[in-house]
mmCIF file of C-alpha atoms in Angstrom:
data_model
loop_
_atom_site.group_PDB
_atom_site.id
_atom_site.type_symbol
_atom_site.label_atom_id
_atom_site.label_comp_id
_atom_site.label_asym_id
_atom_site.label_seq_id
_atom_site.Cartn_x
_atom_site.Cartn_y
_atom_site.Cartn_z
ATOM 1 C CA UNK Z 1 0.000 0.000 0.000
ATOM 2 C CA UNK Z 2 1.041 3.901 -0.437
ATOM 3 C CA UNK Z 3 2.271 5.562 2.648
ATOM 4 C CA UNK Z 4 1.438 9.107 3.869
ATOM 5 C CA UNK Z 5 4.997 10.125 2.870
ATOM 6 C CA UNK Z 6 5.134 8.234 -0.510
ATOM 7 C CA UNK Z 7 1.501 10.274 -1.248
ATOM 8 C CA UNK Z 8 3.483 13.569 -1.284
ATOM 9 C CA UNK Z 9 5.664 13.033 -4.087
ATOM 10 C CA UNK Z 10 3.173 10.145 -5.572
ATOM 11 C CA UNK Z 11 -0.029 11.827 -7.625
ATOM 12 C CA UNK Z 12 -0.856 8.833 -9.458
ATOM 13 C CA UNK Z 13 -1.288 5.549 -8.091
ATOM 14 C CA UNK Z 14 1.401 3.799 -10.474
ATOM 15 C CA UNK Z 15 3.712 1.943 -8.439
ATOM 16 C CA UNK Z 16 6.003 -1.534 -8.453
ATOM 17 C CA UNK Z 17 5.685 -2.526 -4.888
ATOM 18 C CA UNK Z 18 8.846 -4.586 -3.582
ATOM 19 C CA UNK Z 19 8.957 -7.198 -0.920
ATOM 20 C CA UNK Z 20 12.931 -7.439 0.352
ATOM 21 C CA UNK Z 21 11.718 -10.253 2.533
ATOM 22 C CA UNK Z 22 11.165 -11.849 -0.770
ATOM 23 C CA UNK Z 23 13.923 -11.383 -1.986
ATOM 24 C CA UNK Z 24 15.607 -12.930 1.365
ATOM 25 C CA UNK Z 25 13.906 -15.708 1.292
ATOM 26 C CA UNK Z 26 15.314 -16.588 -2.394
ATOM 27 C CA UNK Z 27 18.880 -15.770 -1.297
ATOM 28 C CA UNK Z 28 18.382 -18.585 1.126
ATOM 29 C CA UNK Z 29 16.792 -20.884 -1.304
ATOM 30 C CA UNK Z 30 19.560 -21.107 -3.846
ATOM 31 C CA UNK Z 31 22.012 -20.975 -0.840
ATOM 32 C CA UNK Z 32 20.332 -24.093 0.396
ATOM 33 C CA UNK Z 33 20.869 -26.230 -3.102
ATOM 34 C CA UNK Z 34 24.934 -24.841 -3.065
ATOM 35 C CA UNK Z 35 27.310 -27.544 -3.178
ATOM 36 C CA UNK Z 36 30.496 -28.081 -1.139
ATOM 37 C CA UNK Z 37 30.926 -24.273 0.430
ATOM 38 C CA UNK Z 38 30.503 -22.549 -2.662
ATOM 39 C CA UNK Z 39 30.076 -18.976 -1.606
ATOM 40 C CA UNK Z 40 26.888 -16.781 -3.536
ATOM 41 C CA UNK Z 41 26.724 -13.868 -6.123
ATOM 42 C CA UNK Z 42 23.432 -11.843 -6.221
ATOM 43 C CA UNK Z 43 23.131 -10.575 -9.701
ATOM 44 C CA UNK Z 44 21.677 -7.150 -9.666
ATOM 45 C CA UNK Z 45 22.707 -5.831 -12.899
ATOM 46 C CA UNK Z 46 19.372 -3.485 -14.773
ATOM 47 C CA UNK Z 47 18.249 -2.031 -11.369
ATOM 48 C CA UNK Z 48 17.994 -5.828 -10.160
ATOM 49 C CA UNK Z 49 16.027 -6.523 -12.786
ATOM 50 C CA UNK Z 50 13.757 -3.708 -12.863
ATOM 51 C CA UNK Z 51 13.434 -4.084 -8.757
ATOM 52 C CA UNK Z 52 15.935 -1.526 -7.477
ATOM 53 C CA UNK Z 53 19.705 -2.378 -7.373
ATOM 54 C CA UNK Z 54 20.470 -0.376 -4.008
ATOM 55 C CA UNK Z 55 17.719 -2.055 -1.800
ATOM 56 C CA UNK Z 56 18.014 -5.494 -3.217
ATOM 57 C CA UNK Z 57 21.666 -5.369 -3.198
ATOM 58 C CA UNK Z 58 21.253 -4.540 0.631
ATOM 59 C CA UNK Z 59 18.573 -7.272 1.385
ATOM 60 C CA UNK Z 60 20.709 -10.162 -0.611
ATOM 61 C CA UNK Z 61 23.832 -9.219 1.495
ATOM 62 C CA UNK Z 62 21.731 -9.255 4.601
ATOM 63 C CA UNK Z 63 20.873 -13.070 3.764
ATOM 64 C CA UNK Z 64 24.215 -13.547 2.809
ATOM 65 C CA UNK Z 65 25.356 -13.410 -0.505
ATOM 66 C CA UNK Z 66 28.828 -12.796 -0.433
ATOM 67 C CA UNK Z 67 29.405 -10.548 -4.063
ATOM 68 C CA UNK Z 68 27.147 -8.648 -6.371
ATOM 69 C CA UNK Z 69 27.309 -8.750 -9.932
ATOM 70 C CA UNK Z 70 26.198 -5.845 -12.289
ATOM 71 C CA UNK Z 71 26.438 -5.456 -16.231
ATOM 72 C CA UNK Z 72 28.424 -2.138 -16.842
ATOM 73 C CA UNK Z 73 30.981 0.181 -14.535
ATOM 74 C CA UNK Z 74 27.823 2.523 -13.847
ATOM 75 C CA UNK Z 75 25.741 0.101 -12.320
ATOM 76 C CA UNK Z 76 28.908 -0.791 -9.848
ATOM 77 C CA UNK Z 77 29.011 3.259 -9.128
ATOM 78 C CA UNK Z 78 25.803 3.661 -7.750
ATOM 79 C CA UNK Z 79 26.658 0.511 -5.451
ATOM 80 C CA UNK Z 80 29.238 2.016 -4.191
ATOM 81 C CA UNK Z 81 27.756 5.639 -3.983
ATOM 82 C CA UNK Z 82 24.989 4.102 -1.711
ATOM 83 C CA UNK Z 83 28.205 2.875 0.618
ATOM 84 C CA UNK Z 84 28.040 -0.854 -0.471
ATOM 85 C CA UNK Z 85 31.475 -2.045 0.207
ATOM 86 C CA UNK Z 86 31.182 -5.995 -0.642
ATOM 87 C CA UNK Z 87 32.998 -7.182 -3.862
ATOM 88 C CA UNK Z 88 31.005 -6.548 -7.162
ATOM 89 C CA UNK Z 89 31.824 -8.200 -10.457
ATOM 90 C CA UNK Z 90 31.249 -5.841 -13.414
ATOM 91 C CA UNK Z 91 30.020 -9.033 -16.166
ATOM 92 C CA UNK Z 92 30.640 -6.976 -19.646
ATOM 93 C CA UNK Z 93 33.410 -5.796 -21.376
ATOM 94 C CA UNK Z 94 34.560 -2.240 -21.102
ATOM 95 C CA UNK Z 95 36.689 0.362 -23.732
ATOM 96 C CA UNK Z 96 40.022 1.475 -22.166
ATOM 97 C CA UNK Z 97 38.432 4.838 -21.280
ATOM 98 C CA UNK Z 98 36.218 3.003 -18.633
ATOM 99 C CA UNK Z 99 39.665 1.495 -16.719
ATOM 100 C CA UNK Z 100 39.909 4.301 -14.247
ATOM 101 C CA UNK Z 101 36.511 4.625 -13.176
ATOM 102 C CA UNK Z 102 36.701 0.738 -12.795
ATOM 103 C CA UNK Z 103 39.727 0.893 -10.854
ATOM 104 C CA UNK Z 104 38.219 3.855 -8.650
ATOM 105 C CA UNK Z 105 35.334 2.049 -7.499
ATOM 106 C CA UNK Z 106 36.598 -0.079 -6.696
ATOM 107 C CA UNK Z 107 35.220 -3.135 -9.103
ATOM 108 C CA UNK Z 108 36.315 -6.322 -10.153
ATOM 109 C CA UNK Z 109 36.597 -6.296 -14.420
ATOM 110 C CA UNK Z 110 36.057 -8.720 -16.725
ATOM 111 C CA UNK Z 111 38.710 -8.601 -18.871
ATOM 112 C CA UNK Z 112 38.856 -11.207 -22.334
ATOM 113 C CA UNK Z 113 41.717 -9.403 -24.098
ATOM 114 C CA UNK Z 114 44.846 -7.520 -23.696
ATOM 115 C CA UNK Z 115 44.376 -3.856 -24.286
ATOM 116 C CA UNK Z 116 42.192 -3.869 -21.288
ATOM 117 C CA UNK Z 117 44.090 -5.594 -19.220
ATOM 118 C CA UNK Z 118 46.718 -3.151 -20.062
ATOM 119 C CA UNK Z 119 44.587 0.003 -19.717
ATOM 120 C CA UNK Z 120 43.376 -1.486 -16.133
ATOM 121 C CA UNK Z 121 46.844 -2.310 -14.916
ATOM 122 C CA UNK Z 122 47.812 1.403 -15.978
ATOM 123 C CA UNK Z 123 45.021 2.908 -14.230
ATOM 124 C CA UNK Z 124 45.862 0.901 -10.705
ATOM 125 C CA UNK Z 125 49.282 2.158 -11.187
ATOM 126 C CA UNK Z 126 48.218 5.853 -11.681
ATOM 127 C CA UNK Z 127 45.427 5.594 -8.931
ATOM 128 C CA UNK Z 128 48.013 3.791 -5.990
ATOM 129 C CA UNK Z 129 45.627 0.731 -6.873
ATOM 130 C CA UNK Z 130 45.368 -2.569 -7.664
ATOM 131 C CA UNK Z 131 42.751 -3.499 -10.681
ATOM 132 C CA UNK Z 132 41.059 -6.811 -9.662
ATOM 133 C CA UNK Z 133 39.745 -8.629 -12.494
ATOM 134 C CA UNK Z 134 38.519 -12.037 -13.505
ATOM 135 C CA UNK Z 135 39.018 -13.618 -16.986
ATOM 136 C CA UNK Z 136 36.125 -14.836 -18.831
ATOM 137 C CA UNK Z 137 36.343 -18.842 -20.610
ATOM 138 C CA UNK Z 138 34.354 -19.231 -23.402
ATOM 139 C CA UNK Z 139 33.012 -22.477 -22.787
ATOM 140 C CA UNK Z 140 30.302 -22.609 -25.633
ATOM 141 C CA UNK Z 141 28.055 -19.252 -25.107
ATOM 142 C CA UNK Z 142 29.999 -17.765 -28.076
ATOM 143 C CA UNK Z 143 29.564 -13.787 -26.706
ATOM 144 C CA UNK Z 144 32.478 -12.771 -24.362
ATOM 145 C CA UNK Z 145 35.847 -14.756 -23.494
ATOM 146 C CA UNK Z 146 38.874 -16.732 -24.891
ATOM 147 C CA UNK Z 147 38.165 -19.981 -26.074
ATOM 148 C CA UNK Z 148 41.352 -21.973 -26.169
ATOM 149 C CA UNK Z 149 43.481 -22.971 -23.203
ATOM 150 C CA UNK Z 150 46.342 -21.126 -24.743
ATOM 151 C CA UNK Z 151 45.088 -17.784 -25.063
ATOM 152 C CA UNK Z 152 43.389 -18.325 -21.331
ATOM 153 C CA UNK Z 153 47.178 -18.613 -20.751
ATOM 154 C CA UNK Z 154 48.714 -15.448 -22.497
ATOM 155 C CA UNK Z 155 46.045 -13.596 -20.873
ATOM 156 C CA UNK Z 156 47.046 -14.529 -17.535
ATOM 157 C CA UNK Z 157 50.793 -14.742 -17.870
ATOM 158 C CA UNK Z 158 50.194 -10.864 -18.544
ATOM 159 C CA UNK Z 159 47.983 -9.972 -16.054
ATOM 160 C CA UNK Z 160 50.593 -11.417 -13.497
ATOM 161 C CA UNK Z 161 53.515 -9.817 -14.704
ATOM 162 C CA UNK Z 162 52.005 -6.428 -15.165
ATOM 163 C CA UNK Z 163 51.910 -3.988 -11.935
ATOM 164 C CA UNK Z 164 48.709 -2.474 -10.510
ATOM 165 C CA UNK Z 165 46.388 -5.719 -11.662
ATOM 166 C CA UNK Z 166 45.588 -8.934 -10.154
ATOM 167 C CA UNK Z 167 43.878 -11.903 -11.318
ATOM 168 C CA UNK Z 168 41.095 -12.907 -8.305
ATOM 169 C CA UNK Z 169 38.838 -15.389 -10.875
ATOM 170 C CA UNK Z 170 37.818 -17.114 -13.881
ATOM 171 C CA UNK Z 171 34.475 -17.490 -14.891
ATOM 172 C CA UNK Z 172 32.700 -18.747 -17.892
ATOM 173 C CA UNK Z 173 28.628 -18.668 -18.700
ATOM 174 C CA UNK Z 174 26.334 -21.244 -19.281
ATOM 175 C CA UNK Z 175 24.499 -21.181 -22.556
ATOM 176 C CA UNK Z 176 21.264 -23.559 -21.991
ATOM 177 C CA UNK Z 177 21.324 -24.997 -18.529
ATOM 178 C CA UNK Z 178 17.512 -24.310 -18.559
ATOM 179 C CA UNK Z 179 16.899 -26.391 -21.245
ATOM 180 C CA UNK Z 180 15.991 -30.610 -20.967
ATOM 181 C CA UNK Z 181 18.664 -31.400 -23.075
ATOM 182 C CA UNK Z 182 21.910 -31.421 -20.673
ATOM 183 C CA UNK Z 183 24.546 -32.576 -23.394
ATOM 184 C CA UNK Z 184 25.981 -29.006 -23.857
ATOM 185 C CA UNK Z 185 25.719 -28.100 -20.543
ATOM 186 C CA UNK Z 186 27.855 -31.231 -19.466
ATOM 187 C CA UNK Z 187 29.883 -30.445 -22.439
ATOM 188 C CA UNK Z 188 30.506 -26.840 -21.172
ATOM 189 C CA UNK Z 189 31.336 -27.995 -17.274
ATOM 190 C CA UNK Z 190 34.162 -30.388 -18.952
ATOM 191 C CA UNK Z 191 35.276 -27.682 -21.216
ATOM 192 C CA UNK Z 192 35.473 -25.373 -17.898
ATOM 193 C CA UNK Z 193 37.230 -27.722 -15.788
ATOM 194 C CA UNK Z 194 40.120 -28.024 -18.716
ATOM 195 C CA UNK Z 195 40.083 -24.246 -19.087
ATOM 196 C CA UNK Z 196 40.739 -23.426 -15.125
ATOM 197 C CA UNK Z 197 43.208 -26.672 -15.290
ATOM 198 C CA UNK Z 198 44.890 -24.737 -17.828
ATOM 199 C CA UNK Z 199 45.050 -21.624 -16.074
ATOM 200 C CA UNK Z 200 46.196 -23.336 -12.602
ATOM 201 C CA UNK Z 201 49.587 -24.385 -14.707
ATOM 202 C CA UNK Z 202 50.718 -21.043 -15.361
ATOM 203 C CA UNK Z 203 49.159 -19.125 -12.005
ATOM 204 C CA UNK Z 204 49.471 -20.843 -8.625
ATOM 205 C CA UNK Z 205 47.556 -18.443 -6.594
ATOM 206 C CA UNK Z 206 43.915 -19.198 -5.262
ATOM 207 C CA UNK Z 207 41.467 -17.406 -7.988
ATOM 208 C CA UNK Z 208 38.016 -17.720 -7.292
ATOM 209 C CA UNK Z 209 36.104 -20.165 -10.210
ATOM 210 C CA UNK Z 210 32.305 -19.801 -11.564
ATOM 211 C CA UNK Z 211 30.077 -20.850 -13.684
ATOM 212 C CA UNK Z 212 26.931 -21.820 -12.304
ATOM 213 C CA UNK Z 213 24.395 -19.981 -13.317
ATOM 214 C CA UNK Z 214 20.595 -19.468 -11.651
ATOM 215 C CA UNK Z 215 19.721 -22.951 -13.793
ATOM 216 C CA UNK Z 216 22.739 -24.622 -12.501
ATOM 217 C CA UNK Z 217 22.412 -23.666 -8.980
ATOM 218 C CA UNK Z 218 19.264 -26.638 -9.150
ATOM 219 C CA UNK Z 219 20.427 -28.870 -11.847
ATOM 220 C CA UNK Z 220 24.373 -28.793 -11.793
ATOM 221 C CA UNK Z 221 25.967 -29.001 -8.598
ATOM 222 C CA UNK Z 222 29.274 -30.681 -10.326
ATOM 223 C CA UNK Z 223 29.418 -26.898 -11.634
ATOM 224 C CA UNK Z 224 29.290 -25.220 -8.205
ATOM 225 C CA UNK Z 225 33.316 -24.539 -8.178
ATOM 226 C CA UNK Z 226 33.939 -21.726 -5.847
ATOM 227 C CA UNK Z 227 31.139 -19.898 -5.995
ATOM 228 C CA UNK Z 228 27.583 -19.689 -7.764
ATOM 229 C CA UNK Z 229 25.627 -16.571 -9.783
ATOM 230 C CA UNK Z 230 22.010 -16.001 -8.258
ATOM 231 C CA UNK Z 231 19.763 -14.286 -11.013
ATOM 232 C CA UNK Z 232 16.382 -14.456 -11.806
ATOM 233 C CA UNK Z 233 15.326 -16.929 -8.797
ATOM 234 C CA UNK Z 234 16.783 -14.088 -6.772
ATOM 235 C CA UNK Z 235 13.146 -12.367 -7.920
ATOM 236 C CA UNK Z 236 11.382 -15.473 -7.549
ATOM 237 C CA UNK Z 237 11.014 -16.491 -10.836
ATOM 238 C CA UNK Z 238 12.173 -20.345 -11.470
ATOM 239 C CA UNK Z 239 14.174 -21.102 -14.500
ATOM 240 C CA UNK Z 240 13.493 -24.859 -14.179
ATOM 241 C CA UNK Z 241 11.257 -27.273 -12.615
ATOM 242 C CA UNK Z 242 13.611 -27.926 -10.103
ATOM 243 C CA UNK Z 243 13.715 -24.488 -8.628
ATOM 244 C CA UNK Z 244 11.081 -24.623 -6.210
ATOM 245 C CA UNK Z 245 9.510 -22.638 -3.036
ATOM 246 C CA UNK Z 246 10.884 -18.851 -4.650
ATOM 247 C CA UNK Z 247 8.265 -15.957 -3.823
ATOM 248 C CA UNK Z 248 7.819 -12.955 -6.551
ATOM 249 C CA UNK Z 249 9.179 -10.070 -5.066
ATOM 250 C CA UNK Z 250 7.429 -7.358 -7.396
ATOM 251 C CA UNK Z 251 3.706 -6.585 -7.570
ATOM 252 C CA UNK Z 252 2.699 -3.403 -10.283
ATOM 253 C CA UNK Z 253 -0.781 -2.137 -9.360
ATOM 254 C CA UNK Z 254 -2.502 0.842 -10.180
ATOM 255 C CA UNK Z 255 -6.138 2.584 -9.245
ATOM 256 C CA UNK Z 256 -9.119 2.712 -11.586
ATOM 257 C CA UNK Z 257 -9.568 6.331 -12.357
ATOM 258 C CA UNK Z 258 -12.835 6.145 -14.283
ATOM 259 C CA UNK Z 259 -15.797 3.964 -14.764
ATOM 260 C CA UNK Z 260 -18.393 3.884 -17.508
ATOM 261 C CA UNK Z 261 -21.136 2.235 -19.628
ATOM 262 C CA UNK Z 262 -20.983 2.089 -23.699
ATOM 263 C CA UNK Z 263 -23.784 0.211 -25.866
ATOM 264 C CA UNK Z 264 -23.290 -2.642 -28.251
ATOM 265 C CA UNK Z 265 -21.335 -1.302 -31.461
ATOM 266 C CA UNK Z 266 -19.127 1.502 -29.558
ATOM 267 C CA UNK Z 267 -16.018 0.853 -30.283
ATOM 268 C CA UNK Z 268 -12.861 1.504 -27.686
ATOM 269 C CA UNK Z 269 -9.614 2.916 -27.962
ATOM 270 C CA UNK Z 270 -6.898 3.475 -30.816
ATOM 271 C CA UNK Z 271 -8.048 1.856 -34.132
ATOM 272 C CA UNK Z 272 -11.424 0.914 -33.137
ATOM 273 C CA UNK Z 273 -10.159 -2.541 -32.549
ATOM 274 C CA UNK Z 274 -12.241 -3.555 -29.755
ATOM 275 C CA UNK Z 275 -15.998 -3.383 -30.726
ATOM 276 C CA UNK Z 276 -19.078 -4.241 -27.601
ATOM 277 C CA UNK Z 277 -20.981 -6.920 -28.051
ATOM 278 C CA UNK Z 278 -22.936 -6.279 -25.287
ATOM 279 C CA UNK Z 279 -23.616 -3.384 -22.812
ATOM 280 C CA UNK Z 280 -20.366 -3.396 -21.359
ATOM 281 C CA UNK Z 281 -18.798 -1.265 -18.022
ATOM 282 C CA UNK Z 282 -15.148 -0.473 -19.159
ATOM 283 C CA UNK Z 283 -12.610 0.699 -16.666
ATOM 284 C CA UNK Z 284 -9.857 3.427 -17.331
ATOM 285 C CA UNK Z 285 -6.347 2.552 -15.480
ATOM 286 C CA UNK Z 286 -3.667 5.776 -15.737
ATOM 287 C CA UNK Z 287 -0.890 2.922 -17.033
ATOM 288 C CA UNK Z 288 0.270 2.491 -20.636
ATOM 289 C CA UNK Z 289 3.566 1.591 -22.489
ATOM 290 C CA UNK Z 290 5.366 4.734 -21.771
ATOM 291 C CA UNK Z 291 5.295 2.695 -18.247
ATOM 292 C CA UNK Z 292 6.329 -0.353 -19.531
ATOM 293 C CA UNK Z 293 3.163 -1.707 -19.952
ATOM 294 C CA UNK Z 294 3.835 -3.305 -23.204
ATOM 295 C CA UNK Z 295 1.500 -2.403 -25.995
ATOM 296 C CA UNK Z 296 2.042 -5.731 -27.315
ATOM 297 C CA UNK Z 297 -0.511 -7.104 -24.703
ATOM 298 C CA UNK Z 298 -3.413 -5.238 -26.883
ATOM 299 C CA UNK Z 299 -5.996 -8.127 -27.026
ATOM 300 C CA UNK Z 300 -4.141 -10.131 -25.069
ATOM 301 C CA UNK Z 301 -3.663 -9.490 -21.453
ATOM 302 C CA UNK Z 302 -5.821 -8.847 -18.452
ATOM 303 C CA UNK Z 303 -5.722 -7.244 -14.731
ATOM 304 C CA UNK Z 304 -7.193 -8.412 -11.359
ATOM 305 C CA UNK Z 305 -9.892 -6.389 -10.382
ATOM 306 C CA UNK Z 306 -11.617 -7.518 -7.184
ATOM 307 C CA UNK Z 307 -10.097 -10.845 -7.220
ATOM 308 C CA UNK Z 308 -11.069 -10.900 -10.952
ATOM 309 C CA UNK Z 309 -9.457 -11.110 -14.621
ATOM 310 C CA UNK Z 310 -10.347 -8.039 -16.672
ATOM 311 C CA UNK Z 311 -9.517 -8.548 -20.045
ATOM 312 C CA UNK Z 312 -7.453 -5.512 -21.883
ATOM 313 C CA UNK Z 313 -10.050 -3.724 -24.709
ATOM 314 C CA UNK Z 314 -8.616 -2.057 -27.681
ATOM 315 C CA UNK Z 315 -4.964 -1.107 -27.867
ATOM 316 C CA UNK Z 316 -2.661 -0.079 -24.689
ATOM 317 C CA UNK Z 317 -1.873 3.181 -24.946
ATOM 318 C CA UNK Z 318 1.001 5.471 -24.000
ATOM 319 C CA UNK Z 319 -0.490 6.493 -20.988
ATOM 320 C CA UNK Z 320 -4.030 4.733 -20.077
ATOM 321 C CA UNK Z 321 -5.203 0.768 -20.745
ATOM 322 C CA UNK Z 322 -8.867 0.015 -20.945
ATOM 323 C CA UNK Z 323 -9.824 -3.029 -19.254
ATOM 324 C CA UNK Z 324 -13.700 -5.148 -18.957
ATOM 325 C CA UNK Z 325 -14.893 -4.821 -15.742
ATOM 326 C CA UNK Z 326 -18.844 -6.032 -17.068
ATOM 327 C CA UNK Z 327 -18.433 -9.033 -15.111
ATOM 328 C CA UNK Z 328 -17.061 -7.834 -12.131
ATOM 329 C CA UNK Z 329 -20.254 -6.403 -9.680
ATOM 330 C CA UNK Z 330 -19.538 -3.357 -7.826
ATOM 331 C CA UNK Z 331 -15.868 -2.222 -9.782
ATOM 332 C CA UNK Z 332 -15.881 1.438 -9.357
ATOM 333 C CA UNK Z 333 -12.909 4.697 -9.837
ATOM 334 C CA UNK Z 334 -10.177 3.998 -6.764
ATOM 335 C CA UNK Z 335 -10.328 0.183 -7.300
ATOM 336 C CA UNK Z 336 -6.707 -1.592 -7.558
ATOM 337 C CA UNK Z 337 -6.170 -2.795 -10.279
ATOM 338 C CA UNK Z 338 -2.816 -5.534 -10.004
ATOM 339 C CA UNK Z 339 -1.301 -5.276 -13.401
ATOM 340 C CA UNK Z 340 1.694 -8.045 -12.444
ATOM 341 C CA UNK Z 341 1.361 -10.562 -9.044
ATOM 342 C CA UNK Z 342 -1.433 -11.241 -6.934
ATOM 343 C CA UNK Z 343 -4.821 -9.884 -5.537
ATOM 344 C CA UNK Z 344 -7.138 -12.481 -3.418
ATOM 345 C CA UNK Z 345 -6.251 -15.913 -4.941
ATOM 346 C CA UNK Z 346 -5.497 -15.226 -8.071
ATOM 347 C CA UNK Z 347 -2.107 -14.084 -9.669
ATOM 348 C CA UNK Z 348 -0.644 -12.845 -12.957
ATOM 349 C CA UNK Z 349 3.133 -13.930 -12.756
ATOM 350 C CA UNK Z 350 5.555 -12.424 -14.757
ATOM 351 C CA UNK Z 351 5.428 -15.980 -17.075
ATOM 352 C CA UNK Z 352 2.022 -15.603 -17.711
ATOM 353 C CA UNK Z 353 2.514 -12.069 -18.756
ATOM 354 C CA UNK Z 354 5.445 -13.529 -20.537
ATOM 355 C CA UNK Z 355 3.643 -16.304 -22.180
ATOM 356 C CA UNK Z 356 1.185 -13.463 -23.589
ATOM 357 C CA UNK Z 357 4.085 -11.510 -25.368
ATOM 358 C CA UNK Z 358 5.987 -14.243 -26.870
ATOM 359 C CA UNK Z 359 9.025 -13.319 -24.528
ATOM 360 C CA UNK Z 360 10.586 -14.625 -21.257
ATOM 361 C CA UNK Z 361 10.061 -13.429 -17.593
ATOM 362 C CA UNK Z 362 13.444 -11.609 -17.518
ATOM 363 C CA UNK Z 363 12.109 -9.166 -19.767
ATOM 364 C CA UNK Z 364 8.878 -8.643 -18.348
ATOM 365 C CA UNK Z 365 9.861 -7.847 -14.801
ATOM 366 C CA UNK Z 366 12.649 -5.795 -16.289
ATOM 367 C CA UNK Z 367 9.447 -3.434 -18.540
ATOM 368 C CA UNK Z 368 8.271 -1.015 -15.738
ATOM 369 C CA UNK Z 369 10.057 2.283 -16.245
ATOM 370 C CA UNK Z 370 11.412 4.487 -14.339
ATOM 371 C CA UNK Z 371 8.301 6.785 -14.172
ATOM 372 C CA UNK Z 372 6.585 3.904 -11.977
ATOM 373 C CA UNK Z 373 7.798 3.896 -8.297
ATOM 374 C CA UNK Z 374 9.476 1.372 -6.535
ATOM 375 C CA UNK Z 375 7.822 1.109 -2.897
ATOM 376 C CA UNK Z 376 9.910 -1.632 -0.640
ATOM 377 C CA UNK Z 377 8.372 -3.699 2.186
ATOM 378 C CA UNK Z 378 9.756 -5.937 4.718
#
């Protein structure tokens, strides 16, 4: 619900409301399935997946993750900004230009080739720093990373003989762990194991080794190594079967602003697409794809209303949906109306809503913008 203090800078009841206890609860889900001590990485790169990254960052270190993981340097800055001090892995590649800003916040790079490893091992010698990085094995995804256990090698015989830079991991990504069949997946943990074999010859020291990710956690515990990757069952969204008893941590819901009656043959919204059949009460919601409310759910989605599904009429617009609230008795202006999670007993996960758009639940969760509010509960 809206708070007095959230009402004051809040004029329309648009918000994604976040439970952190959620998100707690699937830190210490995939925990529990983590094989022999491997330690956990909460994956908060996109704002956590559209969630926030500062609180959910907080509330997975509070159930004990033990490093964060974001996409680009910037995402790593506003960590640290907001006086998170635990490691965080920056997962893409970066120009040279980004090495300093790396180096002064502290981050742990990627690194894949060597004019970035040279660029970072110049800016921790300019800064009085040390650039921690991790190199990436290309074990079959095909997008970042070296391939071959030679050029694993070169990479690290130079990060260890250059100054301000030190290797602290090696990491590679698995490409369909989510998927029934489990020959590349066992094809990419061999190929791993050979790659990090390979990179134990030529440096001695104790590097930290991942690959696991959120599919693995459940279905691969040979591919725990050191440590695991957390990502979408930190939102509580399952990638397989196997990844049960997660809780969705975001619910969007809005408030009917308007109420009315239009005859058989009136015709609703852009286009005209949607045409009554019958007398029929339609319901005005103030959300639309400039939120993130994709306009690709035109004639296909629904909201709760009441405990009810109200079907979507006509096209989403920018601004406003139109949903069917004939069926539902007593649906009036102020109503919520739960665009994504649950009201009473029923639910629209971000599958469903997924299922609807031909996409995947990453994406959905990921749609609200930033002109809809994040409100966090405990």
């Amino acid at each position: 619900m809206i708070g007095r203090k959230l009402a004051f800078f809040v004029q329309r009841y648009n918000v994604c409301e976040i439970d952190l206890s959620a998100i707690r609860h699937n830190v210490g889900v995939m925990r529990a399935h983590v094989a022999g001590g491997a330690k956990f990485l909460a994956v908060v790169k996109a704002d956590a997946y559209g969630h926030g990254a500062v609180p959910v960052a907080r509330a997975a270190l509070e159930a004990g993750a033990d490093m964060l993981a974001v996409a680009i340097p910037e995402e790593g800055i506003e960590l640290r900004r907001a006086a998170l001090d635990a490691p965080i892995l920056v997962l893409g590649g970066i120009g040279a230009w980004a090495a300093e800003a790396v180096v002064a916040g502290d981050l742990t790079q990627v690194v894949f080739d060597e004019e970035i490893i040279r660029a970072l091992s110049a800016a921790g010698e300019k800064l009085g720093r040390t650039a921690k990085v991790h190199v990436k094995l290309d074990t079959g995804m095909n997008r970042i990373g070296v391939r071959t256990a030679q050029e694993a090698q070169a990479l690290v015989r130079l990060i260890d003989s250059l100054p301000g830079i030190e290797l602290t991991g090696c990491f590679t990504h698995m490409a369909t762990a989510d998927e029934d069949d489990q020959a590349g997946t066992l094809l990419q943990i061999e190929r791993f194991r050979e790659l990090c074999e390979a990179v134990g010859q030529v440096h001695p020291g104790r590097i930290t080794r991942h690959a696991a990710n959120t599919a693995s956690i459940f279905r691969y515990p040979q591919a725990h190594a050191d440590m695991v990757r957390g990502g979408i069952a930190l939102y509580g969204y399952p990638p397989v079967p196997e990844a049960e008893g997660l809780r969705p941590a975001m619910r969007w819901v809005t408030r009917a602003v308007y109420v009315k009656t239009i005859a058989p043959g009136d015709r609703v919204s852009y286009g005209g697409l949607f045409t009554a059949q019958r007398e029929t009460r339609v319901m005005t919601l103030p959300v639309g794809y400039a939120d993130g409310y994709r306009r690709g759910l035109t004639g296909k989605g629904c909201v709760l209303v009441r405990g009810r599904r109200a079907p979507i009429l006509g096209r989403v617009c920018m601004d406003q949906i139109m949903v069917d609230v004939t069926d539902i008795p007593g649906a009036q202006a102020g109503d919520e109306a739960v665009l994504l999670g649950a009201q009473g007993e029923d639910c629209i996960s971000a599958q469903e809503m997924a299922d609807w758009l031909g996409t995947i639940s990453y994406e959905v969760v990921c749609s609200p913008s930033k002109r809809v509010p994040r409100v966090y509960m405990d």
